[in-house]
XYZ file of C-alpha atoms in Angstrom:
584
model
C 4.865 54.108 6.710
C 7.201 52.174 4.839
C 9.526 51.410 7.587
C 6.539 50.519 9.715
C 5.679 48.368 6.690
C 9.267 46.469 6.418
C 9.447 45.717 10.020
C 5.781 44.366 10.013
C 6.708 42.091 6.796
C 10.067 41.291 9.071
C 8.040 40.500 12.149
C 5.263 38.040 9.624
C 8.486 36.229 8.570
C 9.803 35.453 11.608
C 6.402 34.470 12.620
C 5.899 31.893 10.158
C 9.594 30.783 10.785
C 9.099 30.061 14.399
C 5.512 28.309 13.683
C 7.652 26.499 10.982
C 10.154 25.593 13.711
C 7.815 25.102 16.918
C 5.535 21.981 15.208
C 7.692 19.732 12.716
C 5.586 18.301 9.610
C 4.762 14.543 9.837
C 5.031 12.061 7.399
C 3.661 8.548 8.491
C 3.966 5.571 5.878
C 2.376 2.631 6.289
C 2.296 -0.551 4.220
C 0.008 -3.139 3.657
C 0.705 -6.625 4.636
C 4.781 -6.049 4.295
C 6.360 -8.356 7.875
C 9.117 -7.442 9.820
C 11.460 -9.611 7.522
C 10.414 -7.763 4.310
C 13.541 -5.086 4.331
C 17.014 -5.919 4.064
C 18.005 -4.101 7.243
C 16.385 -6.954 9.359
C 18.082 -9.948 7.541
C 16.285 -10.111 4.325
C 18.936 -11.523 1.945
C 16.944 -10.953 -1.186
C 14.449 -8.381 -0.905
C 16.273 -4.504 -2.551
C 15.223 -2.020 -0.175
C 17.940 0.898 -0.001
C 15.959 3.511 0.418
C 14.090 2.001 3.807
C 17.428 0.399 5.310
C 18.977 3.635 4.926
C 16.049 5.858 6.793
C 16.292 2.868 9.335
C 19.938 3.755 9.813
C 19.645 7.115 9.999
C 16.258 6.682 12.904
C 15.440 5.710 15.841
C 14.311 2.200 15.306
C 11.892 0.577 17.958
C 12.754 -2.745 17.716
C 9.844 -4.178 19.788
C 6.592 -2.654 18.090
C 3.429 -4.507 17.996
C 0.293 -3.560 16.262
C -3.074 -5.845 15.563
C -3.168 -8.963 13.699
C -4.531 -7.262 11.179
C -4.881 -4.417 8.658
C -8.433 -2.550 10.211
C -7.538 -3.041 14.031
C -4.302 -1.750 13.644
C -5.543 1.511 11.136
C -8.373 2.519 14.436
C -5.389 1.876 16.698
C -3.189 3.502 15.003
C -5.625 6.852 14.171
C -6.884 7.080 17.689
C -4.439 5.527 20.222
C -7.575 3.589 21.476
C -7.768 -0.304 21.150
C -9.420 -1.061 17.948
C -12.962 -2.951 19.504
C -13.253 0.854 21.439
C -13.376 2.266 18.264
C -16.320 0.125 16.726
C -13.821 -1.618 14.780
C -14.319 -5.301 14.997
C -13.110 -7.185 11.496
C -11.780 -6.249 8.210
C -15.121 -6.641 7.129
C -18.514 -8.008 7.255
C -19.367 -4.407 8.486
C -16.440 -4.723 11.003
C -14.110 -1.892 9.623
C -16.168 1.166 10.326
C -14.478 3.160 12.714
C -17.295 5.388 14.719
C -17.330 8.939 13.372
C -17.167 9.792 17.332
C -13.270 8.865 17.295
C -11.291 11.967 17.326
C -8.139 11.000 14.906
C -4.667 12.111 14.120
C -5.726 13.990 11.453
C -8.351 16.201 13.719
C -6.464 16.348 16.558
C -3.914 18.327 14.109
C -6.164 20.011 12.465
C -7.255 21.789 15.797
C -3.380 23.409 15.841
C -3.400 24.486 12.335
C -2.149 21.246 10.574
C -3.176 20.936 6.883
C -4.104 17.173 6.402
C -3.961 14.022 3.427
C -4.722 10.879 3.504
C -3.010 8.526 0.024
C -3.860 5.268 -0.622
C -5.606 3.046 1.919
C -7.969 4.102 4.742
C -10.557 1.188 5.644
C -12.045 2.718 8.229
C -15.843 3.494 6.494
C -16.242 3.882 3.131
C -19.422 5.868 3.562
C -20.600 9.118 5.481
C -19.765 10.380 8.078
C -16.698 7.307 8.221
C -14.426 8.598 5.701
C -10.949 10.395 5.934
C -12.993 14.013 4.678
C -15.277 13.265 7.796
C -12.359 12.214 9.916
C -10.142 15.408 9.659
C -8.593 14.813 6.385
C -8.164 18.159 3.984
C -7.278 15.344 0.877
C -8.176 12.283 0.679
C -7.554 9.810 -2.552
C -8.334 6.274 -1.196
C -9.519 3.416 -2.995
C -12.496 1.637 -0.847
C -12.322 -1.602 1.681
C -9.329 -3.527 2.706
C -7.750 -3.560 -1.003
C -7.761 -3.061 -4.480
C -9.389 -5.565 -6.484
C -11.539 -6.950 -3.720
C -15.387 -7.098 -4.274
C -15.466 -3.991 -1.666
C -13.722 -1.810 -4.158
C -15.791 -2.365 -6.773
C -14.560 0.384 -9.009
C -11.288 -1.896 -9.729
C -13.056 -5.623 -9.070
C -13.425 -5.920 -12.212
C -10.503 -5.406 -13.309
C -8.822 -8.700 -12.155
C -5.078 -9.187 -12.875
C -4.942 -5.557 -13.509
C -6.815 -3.893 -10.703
C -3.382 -2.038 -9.475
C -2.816 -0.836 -12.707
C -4.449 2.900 -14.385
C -7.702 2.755 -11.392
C -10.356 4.218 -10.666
C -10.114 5.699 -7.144
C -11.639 8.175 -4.685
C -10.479 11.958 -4.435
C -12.216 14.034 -1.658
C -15.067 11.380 -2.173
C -15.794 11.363 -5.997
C -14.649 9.155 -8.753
C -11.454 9.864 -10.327
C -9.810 7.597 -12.907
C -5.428 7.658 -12.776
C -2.654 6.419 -15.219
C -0.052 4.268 -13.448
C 0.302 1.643 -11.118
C -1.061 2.043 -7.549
C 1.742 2.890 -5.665
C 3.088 5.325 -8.067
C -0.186 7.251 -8.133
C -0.210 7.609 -4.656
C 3.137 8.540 -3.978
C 2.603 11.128 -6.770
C -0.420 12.840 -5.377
C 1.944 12.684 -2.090
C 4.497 14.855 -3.399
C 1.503 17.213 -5.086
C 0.379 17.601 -1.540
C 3.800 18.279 0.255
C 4.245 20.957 -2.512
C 1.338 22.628 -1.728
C 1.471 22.896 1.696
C 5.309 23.303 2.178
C 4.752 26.636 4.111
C 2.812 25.507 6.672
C 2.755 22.173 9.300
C 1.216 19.440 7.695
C 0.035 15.473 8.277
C 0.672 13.484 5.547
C -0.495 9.753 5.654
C 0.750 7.601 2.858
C -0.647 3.910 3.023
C 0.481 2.037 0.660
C -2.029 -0.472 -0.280
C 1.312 -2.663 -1.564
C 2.170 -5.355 -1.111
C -1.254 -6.548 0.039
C -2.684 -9.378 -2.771
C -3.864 -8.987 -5.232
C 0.256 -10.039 -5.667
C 0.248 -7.027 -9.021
C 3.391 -5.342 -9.812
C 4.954 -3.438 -13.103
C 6.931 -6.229 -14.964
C 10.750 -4.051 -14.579
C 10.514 -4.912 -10.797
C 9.574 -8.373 -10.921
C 12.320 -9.170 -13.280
C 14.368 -8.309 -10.708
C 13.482 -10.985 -8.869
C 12.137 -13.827 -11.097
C 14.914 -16.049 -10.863
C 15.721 -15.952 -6.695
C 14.902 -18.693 -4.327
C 13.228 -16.831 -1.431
C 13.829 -19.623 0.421
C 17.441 -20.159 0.236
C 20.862 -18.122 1.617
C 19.283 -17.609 5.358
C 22.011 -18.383 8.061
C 20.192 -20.885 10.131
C 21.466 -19.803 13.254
C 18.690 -21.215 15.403
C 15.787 -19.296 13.587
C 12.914 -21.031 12.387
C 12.056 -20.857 8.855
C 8.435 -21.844 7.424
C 8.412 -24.463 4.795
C 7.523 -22.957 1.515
C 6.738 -24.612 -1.450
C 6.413 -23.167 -5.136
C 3.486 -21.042 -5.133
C 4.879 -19.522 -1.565
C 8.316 -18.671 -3.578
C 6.826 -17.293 -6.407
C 4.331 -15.295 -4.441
C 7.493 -14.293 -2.382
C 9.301 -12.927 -5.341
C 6.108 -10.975 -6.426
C 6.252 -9.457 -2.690
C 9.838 -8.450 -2.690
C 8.952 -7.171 -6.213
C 6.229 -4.608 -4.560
C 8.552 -3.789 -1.479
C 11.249 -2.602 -4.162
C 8.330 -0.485 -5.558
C 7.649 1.025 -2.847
C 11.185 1.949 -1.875
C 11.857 3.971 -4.624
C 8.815 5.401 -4.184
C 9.860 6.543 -0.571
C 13.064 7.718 -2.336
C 11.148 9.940 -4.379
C 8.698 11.836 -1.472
C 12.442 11.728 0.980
C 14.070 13.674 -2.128
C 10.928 15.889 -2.375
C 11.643 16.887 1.391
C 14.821 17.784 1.052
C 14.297 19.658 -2.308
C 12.062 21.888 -0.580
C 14.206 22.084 2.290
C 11.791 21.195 4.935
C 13.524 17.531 6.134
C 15.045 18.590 9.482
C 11.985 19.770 9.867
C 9.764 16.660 8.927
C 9.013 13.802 11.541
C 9.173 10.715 9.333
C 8.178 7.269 10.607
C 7.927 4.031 8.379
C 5.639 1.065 9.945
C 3.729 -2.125 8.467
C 0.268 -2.979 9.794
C 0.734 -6.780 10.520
C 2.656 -9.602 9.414
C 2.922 -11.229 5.908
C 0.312 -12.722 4.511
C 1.789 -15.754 2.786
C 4.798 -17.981 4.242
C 8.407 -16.770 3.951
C 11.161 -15.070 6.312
C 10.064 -13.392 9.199
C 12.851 -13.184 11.105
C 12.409 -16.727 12.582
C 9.309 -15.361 14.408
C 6.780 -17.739 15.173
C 3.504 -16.999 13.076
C 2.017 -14.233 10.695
C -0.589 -12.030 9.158
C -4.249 -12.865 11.682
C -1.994 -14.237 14.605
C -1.319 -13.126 17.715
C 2.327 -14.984 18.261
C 5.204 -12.171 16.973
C 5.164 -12.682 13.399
C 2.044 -11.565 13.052
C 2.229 -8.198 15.118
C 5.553 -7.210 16.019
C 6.982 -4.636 12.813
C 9.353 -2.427 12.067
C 9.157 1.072 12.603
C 11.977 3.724 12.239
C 11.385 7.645 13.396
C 13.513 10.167 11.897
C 13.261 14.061 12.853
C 16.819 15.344 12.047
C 16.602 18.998 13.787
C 15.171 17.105 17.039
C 15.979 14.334 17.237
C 19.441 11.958 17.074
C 19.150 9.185 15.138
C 20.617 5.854 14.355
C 20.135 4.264 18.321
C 17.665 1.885 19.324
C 14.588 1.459 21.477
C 13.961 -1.635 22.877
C 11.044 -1.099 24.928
C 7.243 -2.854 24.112
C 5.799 -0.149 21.983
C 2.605 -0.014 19.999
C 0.356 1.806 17.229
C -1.832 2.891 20.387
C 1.314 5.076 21.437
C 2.039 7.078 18.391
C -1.484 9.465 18.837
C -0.310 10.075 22.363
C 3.081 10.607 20.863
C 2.665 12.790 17.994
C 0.439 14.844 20.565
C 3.474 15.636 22.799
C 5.503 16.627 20.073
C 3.380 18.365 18.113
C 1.900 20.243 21.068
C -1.234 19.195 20.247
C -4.470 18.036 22.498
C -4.779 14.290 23.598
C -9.410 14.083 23.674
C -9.990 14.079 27.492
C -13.261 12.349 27.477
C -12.312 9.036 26.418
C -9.765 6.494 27.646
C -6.186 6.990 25.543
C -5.115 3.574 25.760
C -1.349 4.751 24.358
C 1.276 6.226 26.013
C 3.396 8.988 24.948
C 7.684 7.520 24.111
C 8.417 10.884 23.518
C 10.609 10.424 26.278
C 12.472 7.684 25.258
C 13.015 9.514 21.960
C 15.362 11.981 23.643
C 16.930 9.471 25.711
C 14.994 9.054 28.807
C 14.436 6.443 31.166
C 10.381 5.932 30.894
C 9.630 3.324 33.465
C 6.010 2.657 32.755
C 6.730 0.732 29.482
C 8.398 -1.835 31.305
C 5.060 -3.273 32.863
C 2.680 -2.238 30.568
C 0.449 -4.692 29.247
C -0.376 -4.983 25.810
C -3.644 -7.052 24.616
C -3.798 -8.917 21.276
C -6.643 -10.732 19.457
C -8.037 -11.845 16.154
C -11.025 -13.918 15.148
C -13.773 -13.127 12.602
C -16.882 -10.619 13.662
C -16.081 -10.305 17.944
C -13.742 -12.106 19.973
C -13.507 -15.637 20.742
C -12.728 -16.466 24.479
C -10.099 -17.921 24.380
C -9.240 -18.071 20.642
C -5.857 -16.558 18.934
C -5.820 -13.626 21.891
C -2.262 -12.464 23.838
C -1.778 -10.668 26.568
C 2.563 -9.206 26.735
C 3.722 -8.074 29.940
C 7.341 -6.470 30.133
C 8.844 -9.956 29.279
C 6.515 -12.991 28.958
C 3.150 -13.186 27.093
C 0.342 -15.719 27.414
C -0.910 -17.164 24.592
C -4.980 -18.651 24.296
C -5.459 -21.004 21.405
C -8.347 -22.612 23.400
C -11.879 -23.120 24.440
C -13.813 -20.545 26.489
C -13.401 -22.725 29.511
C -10.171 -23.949 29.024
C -7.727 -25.262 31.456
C -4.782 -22.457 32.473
C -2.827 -25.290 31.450
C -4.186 -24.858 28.066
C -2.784 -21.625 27.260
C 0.538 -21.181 26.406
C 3.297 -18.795 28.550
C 6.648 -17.687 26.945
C 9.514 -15.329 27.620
C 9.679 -13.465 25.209
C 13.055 -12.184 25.842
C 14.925 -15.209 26.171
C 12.464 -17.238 23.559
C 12.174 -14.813 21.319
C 10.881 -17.315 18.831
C 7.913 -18.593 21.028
C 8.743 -22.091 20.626
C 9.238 -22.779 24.628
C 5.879 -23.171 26.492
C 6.421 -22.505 30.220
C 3.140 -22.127 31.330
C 3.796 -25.364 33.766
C 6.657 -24.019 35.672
C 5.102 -20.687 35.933
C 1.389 -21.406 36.704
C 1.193 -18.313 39.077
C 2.288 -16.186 36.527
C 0.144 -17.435 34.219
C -2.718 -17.107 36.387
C -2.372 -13.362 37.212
C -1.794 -12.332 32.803
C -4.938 -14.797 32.568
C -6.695 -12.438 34.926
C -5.312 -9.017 33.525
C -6.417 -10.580 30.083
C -9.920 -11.217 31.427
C -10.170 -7.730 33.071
C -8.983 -6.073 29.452
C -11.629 -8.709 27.304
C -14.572 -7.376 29.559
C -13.466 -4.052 29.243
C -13.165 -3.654 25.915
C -16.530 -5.934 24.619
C -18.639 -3.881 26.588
C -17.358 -0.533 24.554
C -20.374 1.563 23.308
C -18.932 2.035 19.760
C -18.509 -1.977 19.412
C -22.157 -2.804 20.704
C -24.095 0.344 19.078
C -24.530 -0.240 15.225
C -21.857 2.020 12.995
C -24.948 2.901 10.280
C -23.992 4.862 7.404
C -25.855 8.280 6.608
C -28.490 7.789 3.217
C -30.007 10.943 1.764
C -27.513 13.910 3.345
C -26.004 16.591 1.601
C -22.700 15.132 2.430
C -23.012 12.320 0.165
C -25.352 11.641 -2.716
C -25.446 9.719 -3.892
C -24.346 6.436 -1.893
C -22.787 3.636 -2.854
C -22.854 0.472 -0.024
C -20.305 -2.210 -0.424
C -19.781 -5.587 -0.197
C -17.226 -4.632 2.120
C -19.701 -2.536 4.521
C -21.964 -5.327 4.335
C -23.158 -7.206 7.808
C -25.087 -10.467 7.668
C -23.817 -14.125 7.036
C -20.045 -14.529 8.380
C -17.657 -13.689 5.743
C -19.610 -11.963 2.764
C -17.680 -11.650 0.081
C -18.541 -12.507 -3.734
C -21.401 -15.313 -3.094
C -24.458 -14.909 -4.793
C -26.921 -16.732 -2.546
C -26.005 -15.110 0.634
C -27.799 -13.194 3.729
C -26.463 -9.595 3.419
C -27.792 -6.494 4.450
C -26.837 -2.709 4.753
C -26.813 -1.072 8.629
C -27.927 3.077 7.814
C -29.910 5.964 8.628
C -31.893 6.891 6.146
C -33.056 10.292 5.632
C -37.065 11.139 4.690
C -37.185 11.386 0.845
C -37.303 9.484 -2.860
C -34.753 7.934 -4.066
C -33.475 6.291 -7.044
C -31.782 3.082 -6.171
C -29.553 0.700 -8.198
C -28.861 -2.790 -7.536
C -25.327 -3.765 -9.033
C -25.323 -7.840 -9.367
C -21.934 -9.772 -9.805
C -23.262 -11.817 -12.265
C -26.155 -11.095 -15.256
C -29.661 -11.814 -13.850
C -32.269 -14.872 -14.011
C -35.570 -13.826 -16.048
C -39.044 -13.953 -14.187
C -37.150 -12.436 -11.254
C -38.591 -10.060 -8.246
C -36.302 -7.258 -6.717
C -37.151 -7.195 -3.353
C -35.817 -4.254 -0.782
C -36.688 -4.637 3.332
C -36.376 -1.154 5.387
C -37.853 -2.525 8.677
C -41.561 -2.726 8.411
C -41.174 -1.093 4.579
C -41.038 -3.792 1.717
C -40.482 -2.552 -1.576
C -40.677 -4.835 -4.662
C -41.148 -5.200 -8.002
C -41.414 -7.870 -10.550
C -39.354 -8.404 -13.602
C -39.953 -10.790 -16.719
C -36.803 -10.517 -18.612
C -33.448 -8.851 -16.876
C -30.730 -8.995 -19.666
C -28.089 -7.188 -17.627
C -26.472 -7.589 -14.014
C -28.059 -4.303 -12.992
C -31.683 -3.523 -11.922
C -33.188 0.060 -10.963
C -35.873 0.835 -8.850
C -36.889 4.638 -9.340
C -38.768 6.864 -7.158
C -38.761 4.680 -4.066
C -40.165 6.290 -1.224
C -38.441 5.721 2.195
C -39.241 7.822 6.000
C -36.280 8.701 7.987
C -35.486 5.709 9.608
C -32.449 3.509 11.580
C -32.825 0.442 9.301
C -31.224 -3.025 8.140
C -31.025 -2.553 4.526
C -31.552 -5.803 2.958
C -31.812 -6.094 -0.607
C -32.183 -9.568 -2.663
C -32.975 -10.957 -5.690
C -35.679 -13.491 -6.078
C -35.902 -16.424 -8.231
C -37.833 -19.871 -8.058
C -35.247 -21.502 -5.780
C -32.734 -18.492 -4.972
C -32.187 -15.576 -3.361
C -29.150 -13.407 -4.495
C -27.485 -10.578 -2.885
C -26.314 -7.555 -4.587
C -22.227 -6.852 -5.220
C -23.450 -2.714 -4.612
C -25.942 -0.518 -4.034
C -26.274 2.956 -5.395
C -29.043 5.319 -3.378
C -29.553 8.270 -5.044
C -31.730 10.790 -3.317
C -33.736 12.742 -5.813
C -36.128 14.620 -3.737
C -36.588 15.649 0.395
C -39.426 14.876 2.786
């Protein structure tokens, strides 16, 4: 019995060692709002970043990676290795950024071959049920809401102005949880908790840094590194273009570089944790941005940034490292993109790719081990960016092996109006050749208009993304600014058309109206469900908050739209708490 008890322990062992062995861990960091020229290892004079330019030595560095313009697009993209507008995401906000709970992600394609899963830091995908990472395959989750810290979307640190990144109150497994620190240490901490936890099994780990997206916040030791620089000086000209940038672009520069250096050591610390436990050859590690910068500074001479579709806004680094696998330190130069790491990930993970939907990515496994993979080279990749849907033909790309067209114009334009460049030998995008290459430009004008109708006529985009009121998931609920559909570009306006898009589910509820500002007297809270109108009058309202209590609503698909009304003005509430207190 006891030898048939040894060899059984021998055989578990060996078990676990080969499951250990036969799907790698991954790690996949992500910043916020960090360009391609925010690392030393692509040119960056000033900016300290050993920690990154030494994993980017040590990868496989795809030097042509492209994502979305910006931060929500490229998050669907990246989770689902669909194009963002199939996933229902449409904007940042204005109830853009709520990816349908239908999308099968990293995280639960993982999951279905034993991968334990957390999410740290930003999501911005839903804030509500059933859009969050726990709904969306993630074990552990500690997010903070909307597109950043500080904004009127996360209104658990709005208030906190110059100090939102600092001690918050954030969002573990979906409940309020308050944290000592600053942001990015908090997260990276939690990180490391969860690696420790789940060392003996494969895990997903997805650490998105919220840094260095503004609000520009960042512990005073790392700024003083960089207080007295000039961010725009000690570039060798070379050719490269360089934006103009005057003194509140350098000082917002050295705050950035500030938050990059941050985050490096940061990344130092969860590497180190790796190889302390002794699971690094064994850990897939990729480091990626989600656009361009924000504010004006080097970008590698590329032409544009952060919301634009020319390179500076979506071409970023991205280094791979999986040291029992893989050799490092070469590079890829073929036109990758966040659509292609699901499809990726899935082929090296072993994992399912969904069958029933279109997989707009393409697995570069192949090119990872040194293959030839011929159906990069004419692969089109489709770019756009413009408030609430797309604008034909307004800031949208098309890239084709090695030219792109360009639209900056009207939805009737002249082919003469768009521009054409070759991207290989322009890599700057300052050459239009659309004249001398009208044929050219005529066929990616028609492979554009092929992808726009495609994509716009996606169910997820044109069906409403409502979040779930009353469910045992989530009570109670708290809608945000961020969430919120109406007027073009809600954000902290008082007098503004906002509303809510949910299901509600038969019951009472309790329901609090959060206002940014204290209240008018002689006021009347008014709440529209569809053909339900709920109000109630109000002489004196000493506070920014009102409460309506035991507030009857039927299950219903509704446009919640809740205002406060004075002689003269209707204003719109910064939140919304709905707390169901009893069922149908």
């Amino acid at each position: 019995m006891l030898l048939f008890t040894m060899l059984l322990m021998g055989f578990m062992a060996n078990l676990h060692a080969y499951q250990q062995t036969d799907r790698p861990n991954v790690v996949l960091i992500i910043t916020d709002d960090q360009g391609y020229g925010d690392l030393g290892i692509t040119g960056n004079p000033h900016v300290q970043t050993p920690v990154l330019d030494q994993l980017g030595k040590e990868s496989i560095r795809l030097n042509q990676f492209y994502v979305s313009p910006v931060c929500a697009p490229t998050r669907s993209s990246l989770m689902t290795g669909r194009y963002s507008l199939r996933t229902g995401v449409r904007d940042t906000y204005n109830g853009g950024a709520i990816m349908a709970t239908a999308e099968v992600t990293i995280a639960e394609m993982l999951k279905e071959v034993g991968y334990n899963t957390g999410i740290f830091g930003k999501w911005h995908l839903g804030d509500n049920y059933p859009f969050r990472p726990g709904d969306q395959g993630f074990d552990e989750s500690l997010i903070h809401l909307s597109g950043g810290m500080g904004q009127p979307g996360d209104f658990t640190t709005f208030f906190k102005g110059d100090s939102s990144y600092f001690d918050p109150v954030l969002w573990h497994n979906g409940q309020q949880k308050a944290y000592r620190g600053y942001c990015s240490d908090v997260f990276t901490n939690e990180a490391i908790g969860f690696l420790e936890e789940n060392r003996e099994d494969p895990f997903f780990l997805y650490l998105s840094f919220n840094a260095p997206h503004t609000p520009l916040q960042v512990p005073a030791e790392y700024y003083e590194r960089y207080k007295d620089i000039d961010p725009a000086a000690g570039f060798d000209a070379d050719g490269q273009p360089f934006p103009e940038m005057n003194e509140k672009n350098k000082e917002d520069a050295r705050k950035v570089y500030a938050m990059v250096s941050n985050i490096d050591d940061n990344v130092g610390r969860l590497l180190k944790k790796l190889d302390e436990l002794e699971i690094a050859d064994n850990t897939l590690v990729i480091f990626m941005t989600d656009n361009g910068p924000q504010q004006p500074r080097y970008v590698a001479g590329m032409r544009g940034r952060k919301g634009n579709v020319f390179r500076g806004g979506v071409r970023v680094p991205f280094f791979l490292r999986l040291p029992g696998r893989l050799q490092g330190n070469k590079d890829i130069e073929a036109n990758l993109a966040h659509i292609d790491v699901l499809p990726t990930l899935a082929e090296i993970c072993d994992a399912p790719i969904p069958g029933d939907r279109k997989i707009d990515g393409q697995s570069f496994h192949a090119l990872l081990r040194g293959e030839t993979a011929d159906e990069f080279e004419d692969r089109p990749l489709f770019f756009y960016w413009t408030r609430r849907y797309p604008e034909l033909y307004n800031n949208i790309a098309l890239h084709k092996g090695d030219f792109k067209l360009v639209g900056n114009a009207d939805h009737d334009a002249a082919l003469e109006a768009f521009g054409l460049f070759n991207v290989k030998e322009d890599p700057y995008e300052q050459e239009d050749i659309v004249r001398s290459n009208r044929a050219l430009a005529e066929d990616l004008k028609s492979e554009m208009d092929e992808v726009i109708a495609d994509l716009t006529q996606s169910s997820n985009l044109n069906v409403a993304q409502r979040m779930i009121i009353g469910s045992e998931h989530e009570n109670p609920v708290y809608l945000n600014r961020n969430d919120a559909d109406g007027e073009r570009g809600i954000w902290t306006q008082e007098e503004v058309f906002g509303m809510w898009k949910v299901k509600t589910l038969e019951g009472r509820y309790n329901i609090r109206f959060k206002f940014i500002k204290p209240l008018e007297t002689n006021g009347k809270m008014v709440l529209e469900t569809n053909s339900i109108i709920v109000q109630e009058h109000y002489e004196e309202v000493p506070t920014d908050e009102i409460t309506m209590k035991n507030v009857y609503l039927p299950e219903m698909e509704v446009d919640l739209i809740p205002h406060y009304m004075t002689e003269g003005r209707s204003i719109f509430p910064l939140w919304v708490e709905m707390e169901k207190i009893t069922g149908p």
